[in-house]
mmCIF file of C-alpha atoms in Angstrom:
data_model
loop_
_atom_site.group_PDB
_atom_site.id
_atom_site.type_symbol
_atom_site.label_atom_id
_atom_site.label_comp_id
_atom_site.label_asym_id
_atom_site.label_seq_id
_atom_site.Cartn_x
_atom_site.Cartn_y
_atom_site.Cartn_z
ATOM 1 C CA ALA A 1 0.000 0.000 0.000
ATOM 2 C CA LEU A 2 2.884 2.380 0.731
ATOM 3 C CA ALA A 3 4.327 1.940 -2.759
ATOM 4 C CA ALA A 4 0.970 2.754 -4.356
ATOM 5 C CA ALA A 5 0.516 5.781 -2.090
ATOM 6 C CA LEU A 6 3.944 7.157 -3.023
ATOM 7 C CA THR A 7 3.250 6.739 -6.727
ATOM 8 C CA ALA A 8 -0.268 8.189 -6.475
ATOM 9 C CA ALA A 9 0.982 11.230 -4.562
ATOM 10 C CA ALA A 10 3.671 11.902 -7.162
ATOM 11 C CA ILE A 11 1.179 11.573 -10.027
ATOM 12 C CA ALA A 12 -1.278 13.895 -8.266
ATOM 13 C CA LEU A 13 1.420 16.532 -7.754
ATOM 14 C CA ALA A 14 2.569 16.294 -11.370
ATOM 15 C CA ASP A 15 -1.017 16.404 -12.652
ATOM 16 C CA ALA A 16 -1.615 19.537 -10.572
ATOM 17 C CA GLY A 17 1.363 21.200 -12.248
ATOM 18 C CA ILE A 18 3.600 21.207 -9.181
ATOM 19 C CA GLU A 19 7.235 21.314 -10.278
ATOM 20 C CA MET A 20 9.366 18.429 -9.063
ATOM 21 C CA TYR A 21 12.840 17.145 -9.818
ATOM 22 C CA ASP A 22 11.362 13.814 -10.884
ATOM 23 C CA LEU A 23 8.366 11.560 -10.308
ATOM 24 C CA VAL A 24 8.638 9.173 -7.392
ATOM 25 C CA VAL A 25 7.681 5.648 -8.414
ATOM 26 C CA GLY A 26 7.054 3.062 -5.714
ATOM 27 C CA CYS A 27 7.180 -0.724 -5.897
ATOM 28 C CA GLY A 28 6.315 -3.222 -3.200
ATOM 29 C CA LEU A 29 7.733 -6.707 -2.768
ATOM 30 C CA SER A 30 6.995 -9.610 -0.447
ATOM 31 C CA ARG A 31 9.138 -12.646 0.258
ATOM 32 C CA ALA A 32 7.006 -15.745 -0.051
ATOM 33 C CA LEU A 33 7.276 -18.549 2.457
ATOM 34 C CA GLY A 34 8.133 -22.046 1.351
ATOM 35 C CA PRO A 35 10.980 -24.427 0.666
ATOM 36 C CA GLU A 36 12.404 -22.031 -1.939
ATOM 37 C CA PRO A 37 11.320 -18.554 -0.826
ATOM 38 C CA THR A 38 11.206 -15.991 -3.597
ATOM 39 C CA TRP A 39 10.522 -12.264 -3.790
ATOM 40 C CA LEU A 40 7.194 -11.298 -5.388
ATOM 41 C CA LEU A 41 6.904 -7.928 -7.102
ATOM 42 C CA ASP A 42 3.562 -6.160 -6.578
ATOM 43 C CA PRO A 43 2.108 -8.871 -4.326
ATOM 44 C CA THR A 44 -1.595 -9.348 -3.693
ATOM 45 C CA LEU A 45 -3.013 -8.617 -0.242
ATOM 46 C CA LEU A 46 -3.044 -12.333 0.563
ATOM 47 C CA GLU A 47 0.590 -12.700 -0.536
ATOM 48 C CA GLU A 48 1.536 -9.734 1.653
ATOM 49 C CA GLU A 49 -0.263 -11.197 4.660
ATOM 50 C CA ARG A 50 1.471 -14.570 4.263
ATOM 51 C CA ALA A 51 4.923 -13.109 3.579
ATOM 52 C CA ALA A 52 7.994 -13.608 5.724
ATOM 53 C CA ALA A 53 9.313 -10.179 4.714
ATOM 54 C CA GLY A 54 8.302 -7.074 2.821
ATOM 55 C CA LEU A 55 10.136 -4.301 1.009
ATOM 56 C CA THR A 56 9.040 -0.964 -0.423
ATOM 57 C CA VAL A 57 11.307 0.773 -2.921
ATOM 58 C CA ALA A 58 10.762 4.368 -4.059
ATOM 59 C CA LEU A 59 12.783 5.574 -7.044
ATOM 60 C CA MET A 60 13.171 8.811 -8.991
ATOM 61 C CA PRO A 61 13.933 7.159 -12.354
ATOM 62 C CA VAL A 62 15.229 10.125 -14.357
ATOM 63 C CA LEU A 63 17.676 11.073 -11.606
ATOM 64 C CA ASN A 64 18.328 7.388 -10.856
ATOM 65 C CA GLN A 65 18.056 8.161 -7.136
ATOM 66 C CA VAL A 66 16.456 6.044 -4.465
ATOM 67 C CA ALA A 67 13.930 8.217 -2.632
ATOM 68 C CA GLY A 68 13.004 5.606 -0.057
ATOM 69 C CA LEU A 69 13.674 2.060 1.040
ATOM 70 C CA LEU A 70 11.732 0.302 3.789
ATOM 71 C CA GLY A 71 12.099 -3.357 4.653
ATOM 72 C CA SER A 72 10.683 -5.528 7.409
ATOM 73 C CA GLY A 73 10.596 -9.173 8.409
ATOM 74 C CA GLU A 74 12.897 -12.120 7.828
ATOM 75 C CA GLY A 75 14.210 -11.665 4.312
ATOM 76 C CA GLY A 76 17.053 -14.114 4.605
ATOM 77 C CA PRO A 77 20.706 -13.433 3.844
ATOM 78 C CA THR A 78 22.020 -10.068 2.681
ATOM 79 C CA GLU A 79 22.099 -11.317 -0.908
ATOM 80 C CA SER A 80 18.356 -11.924 -0.749
ATOM 81 C CA TRP A 81 17.689 -8.332 0.296
ATOM 82 C CA ALA A 82 20.036 -7.063 -2.419
ATOM 83 C CA GLU A 83 18.097 -9.105 -4.981
ATOM 84 C CA ALA A 84 14.824 -7.647 -3.685
ATOM 85 C CA VAL A 85 16.142 -4.092 -4.004
ATOM 86 C CA ARG A 86 17.293 -4.832 -7.565
ATOM 87 C CA LEU A 87 13.871 -6.262 -8.469
ATOM 88 C CA GLY A 88 12.128 -3.265 -6.919
ATOM 89 C CA LEU A 89 14.282 -0.791 -8.819
ATOM 90 C CA GLU A 90 13.626 -2.643 -12.077
ATOM 91 C CA GLY A 91 9.899 -2.606 -11.327
ATOM 92 C CA CYS A 92 9.977 1.148 -10.773
ATOM 93 C CA GLN A 93 11.860 1.663 -14.048
ATOM 94 C CA ARG A 94 9.272 -0.425 -15.932
ATOM 95 C CA LEU A 95 6.381 1.464 -14.372
ATOM 96 C CA TYR A 96 7.743 4.928 -15.146
ATOM 97 C CA PRO A 97 6.777 5.052 -18.885
ATOM 98 C CA VAL A 98 3.229 3.989 -18.004
ATOM 99 C CA LEU A 99 2.943 6.874 -15.547
ATOM 100 C CA GLN A 100 4.314 9.287 -18.139
ATOM 101 C CA GLN A 101 1.670 8.147 -20.635
ATOM 102 C CA CYS A 102 -1.080 8.663 -18.057
ATOM 103 C CA LEU A 103 0.083 12.224 -17.406
ATOM 104 C CA VAL A 104 0.294 13.011 -21.134
ATOM 105 C CA ARG A 105 -3.217 11.649 -21.736
ATOM 106 C CA ALA A 106 -4.604 13.652 -18.818
ATOM 107 C CA ALA A 107 -2.972 16.827 -20.137
ATOM 108 C CA ARG A 108 -4.388 16.213 -23.623
ATOM 109 C CA ARG A 109 -7.882 15.701 -22.214
ATOM 110 C CA ARG A 110 -7.646 18.942 -20.272
ATOM 111 C CA GLY A 111 -6.399 20.723 -23.387
ATOM 112 C CA ALA A 112 -9.248 19.324 -25.497
ATOM 113 C CA ALA A 113 -11.798 20.380 -22.886
ATOM 114 C CA THR A 114 -10.527 23.972 -22.785
ATOM 115 C CA PRO A 115 -12.503 26.265 -25.089
ATOM 116 C CA PRO A 116 -10.461 28.374 -27.565
#
Protein backbone atom coordinates (compact mmCIF):
# COMPACT_ATOMS: atom_id res chain seq x y z
CA ALA A 1 0.00 0.00 0.00
CA LEU A 2 2.88 2.38 0.73
CA ALA A 3 4.33 1.94 -2.76
CA ALA A 4 0.97 2.75 -4.36
CA ALA A 5 0.52 5.78 -2.09
CA LEU A 6 3.94 7.16 -3.02
CA THR A 7 3.25 6.74 -6.73
CA ALA A 8 -0.27 8.19 -6.48
CA ALA A 9 0.98 11.23 -4.56
CA ALA A 10 3.67 11.90 -7.16
CA ILE A 11 1.18 11.57 -10.03
CA ALA A 12 -1.28 13.90 -8.27
CA LEU A 13 1.42 16.53 -7.75
CA ALA A 14 2.57 16.29 -11.37
CA ASP A 15 -1.02 16.40 -12.65
CA ALA A 16 -1.61 19.54 -10.57
CA GLY A 17 1.36 21.20 -12.25
CA ILE A 18 3.60 21.21 -9.18
CA GLU A 19 7.23 21.31 -10.28
CA MET A 20 9.37 18.43 -9.06
CA TYR A 21 12.84 17.14 -9.82
CA ASP A 22 11.36 13.81 -10.88
CA LEU A 23 8.37 11.56 -10.31
CA VAL A 24 8.64 9.17 -7.39
CA VAL A 25 7.68 5.65 -8.41
CA GLY A 26 7.05 3.06 -5.71
CA CYS A 27 7.18 -0.72 -5.90
CA GLY A 28 6.32 -3.22 -3.20
CA LEU A 29 7.73 -6.71 -2.77
CA SER A 30 7.00 -9.61 -0.45
CA ARG A 31 9.14 -12.65 0.26
CA ALA A 32 7.01 -15.74 -0.05
CA LEU A 33 7.28 -18.55 2.46
CA GLY A 34 8.13 -22.05 1.35
CA PRO A 35 10.98 -24.43 0.67
CA GLU A 36 12.40 -22.03 -1.94
CA PRO A 37 11.32 -18.55 -0.83
CA THR A 38 11.21 -15.99 -3.60
CA TRP A 39 10.52 -12.26 -3.79
CA LEU A 40 7.19 -11.30 -5.39
CA LEU A 41 6.90 -7.93 -7.10
CA ASP A 42 3.56 -6.16 -6.58
CA PRO A 43 2.11 -8.87 -4.33
CA THR A 44 -1.60 -9.35 -3.69
CA LEU A 45 -3.01 -8.62 -0.24
CA LEU A 46 -3.04 -12.33 0.56
CA GLU A 47 0.59 -12.70 -0.54
CA GLU A 48 1.54 -9.73 1.65
CA GLU A 49 -0.26 -11.20 4.66
CA ARG A 50 1.47 -14.57 4.26
CA ALA A 51 4.92 -13.11 3.58
CA ALA A 52 7.99 -13.61 5.72
CA ALA A 53 9.31 -10.18 4.71
CA GLY A 54 8.30 -7.07 2.82
CA LEU A 55 10.14 -4.30 1.01
CA THR A 56 9.04 -0.96 -0.42
CA VAL A 57 11.31 0.77 -2.92
CA ALA A 58 10.76 4.37 -4.06
CA LEU A 59 12.78 5.57 -7.04
CA MET A 60 13.17 8.81 -8.99
CA PRO A 61 13.93 7.16 -12.35
CA VAL A 62 15.23 10.12 -14.36
CA LEU A 63 17.68 11.07 -11.61
CA ASN A 64 18.33 7.39 -10.86
CA GLN A 65 18.06 8.16 -7.14
CA VAL A 66 16.46 6.04 -4.46
CA ALA A 67 13.93 8.22 -2.63
CA GLY A 68 13.00 5.61 -0.06
CA LEU A 69 13.67 2.06 1.04
CA LEU A 70 11.73 0.30 3.79
CA GLY A 71 12.10 -3.36 4.65
CA SER A 72 10.68 -5.53 7.41
CA GLY A 73 10.60 -9.17 8.41
CA GLU A 74 12.90 -12.12 7.83
CA GLY A 75 14.21 -11.67 4.31
CA GLY A 76 17.05 -14.11 4.61
CA PRO A 77 20.71 -13.43 3.84
CA THR A 78 22.02 -10.07 2.68
CA GLU A 79 22.10 -11.32 -0.91
CA SER A 80 18.36 -11.92 -0.75
CA TRP A 81 17.69 -8.33 0.30
CA ALA A 82 20.04 -7.06 -2.42
CA GLU A 83 18.10 -9.10 -4.98
CA ALA A 84 14.82 -7.65 -3.68
CA VAL A 85 16.14 -4.09 -4.00
CA ARG A 86 17.29 -4.83 -7.56
CA LEU A 87 13.87 -6.26 -8.47
CA GLY A 88 12.13 -3.26 -6.92
CA LEU A 89 14.28 -0.79 -8.82
CA GLU A 90 13.63 -2.64 -12.08
CA GLY A 91 9.90 -2.61 -11.33
CA CYS A 92 9.98 1.15 -10.77
CA GLN A 93 11.86 1.66 -14.05
CA ARG A 94 9.27 -0.43 -15.93
CA LEU A 95 6.38 1.46 -14.37
CA TYR A 96 7.74 4.93 -15.15
CA PRO A 97 6.78 5.05 -18.88
CA VAL A 98 3.23 3.99 -18.00
CA LEU A 99 2.94 6.87 -15.55
CA GLN A 100 4.31 9.29 -18.14
CA GLN A 101 1.67 8.15 -20.63
CA CYS A 102 -1.08 8.66 -18.06
CA LEU A 103 0.08 12.22 -17.41
CA VAL A 104 0.29 13.01 -21.13
CA ARG A 105 -3.22 11.65 -21.74
CA ALA A 106 -4.60 13.65 -18.82
CA ALA A 107 -2.97 16.83 -20.14
CA ARG A 108 -4.39 16.21 -23.62
CA ARG A 109 -7.88 15.70 -22.21
CA ARG A 110 -7.65 18.94 -20.27
CA GLY A 111 -6.40 20.72 -23.39
CA ALA A 112 -9.25 19.32 -25.50
CA ALA A 113 -11.80 20.38 -22.89
CA THR A 114 -10.53 23.97 -22.79
CA PRO A 115 -12.50 26.27 -25.09
CA PRO A 116 -10.46 28.37 -27.57
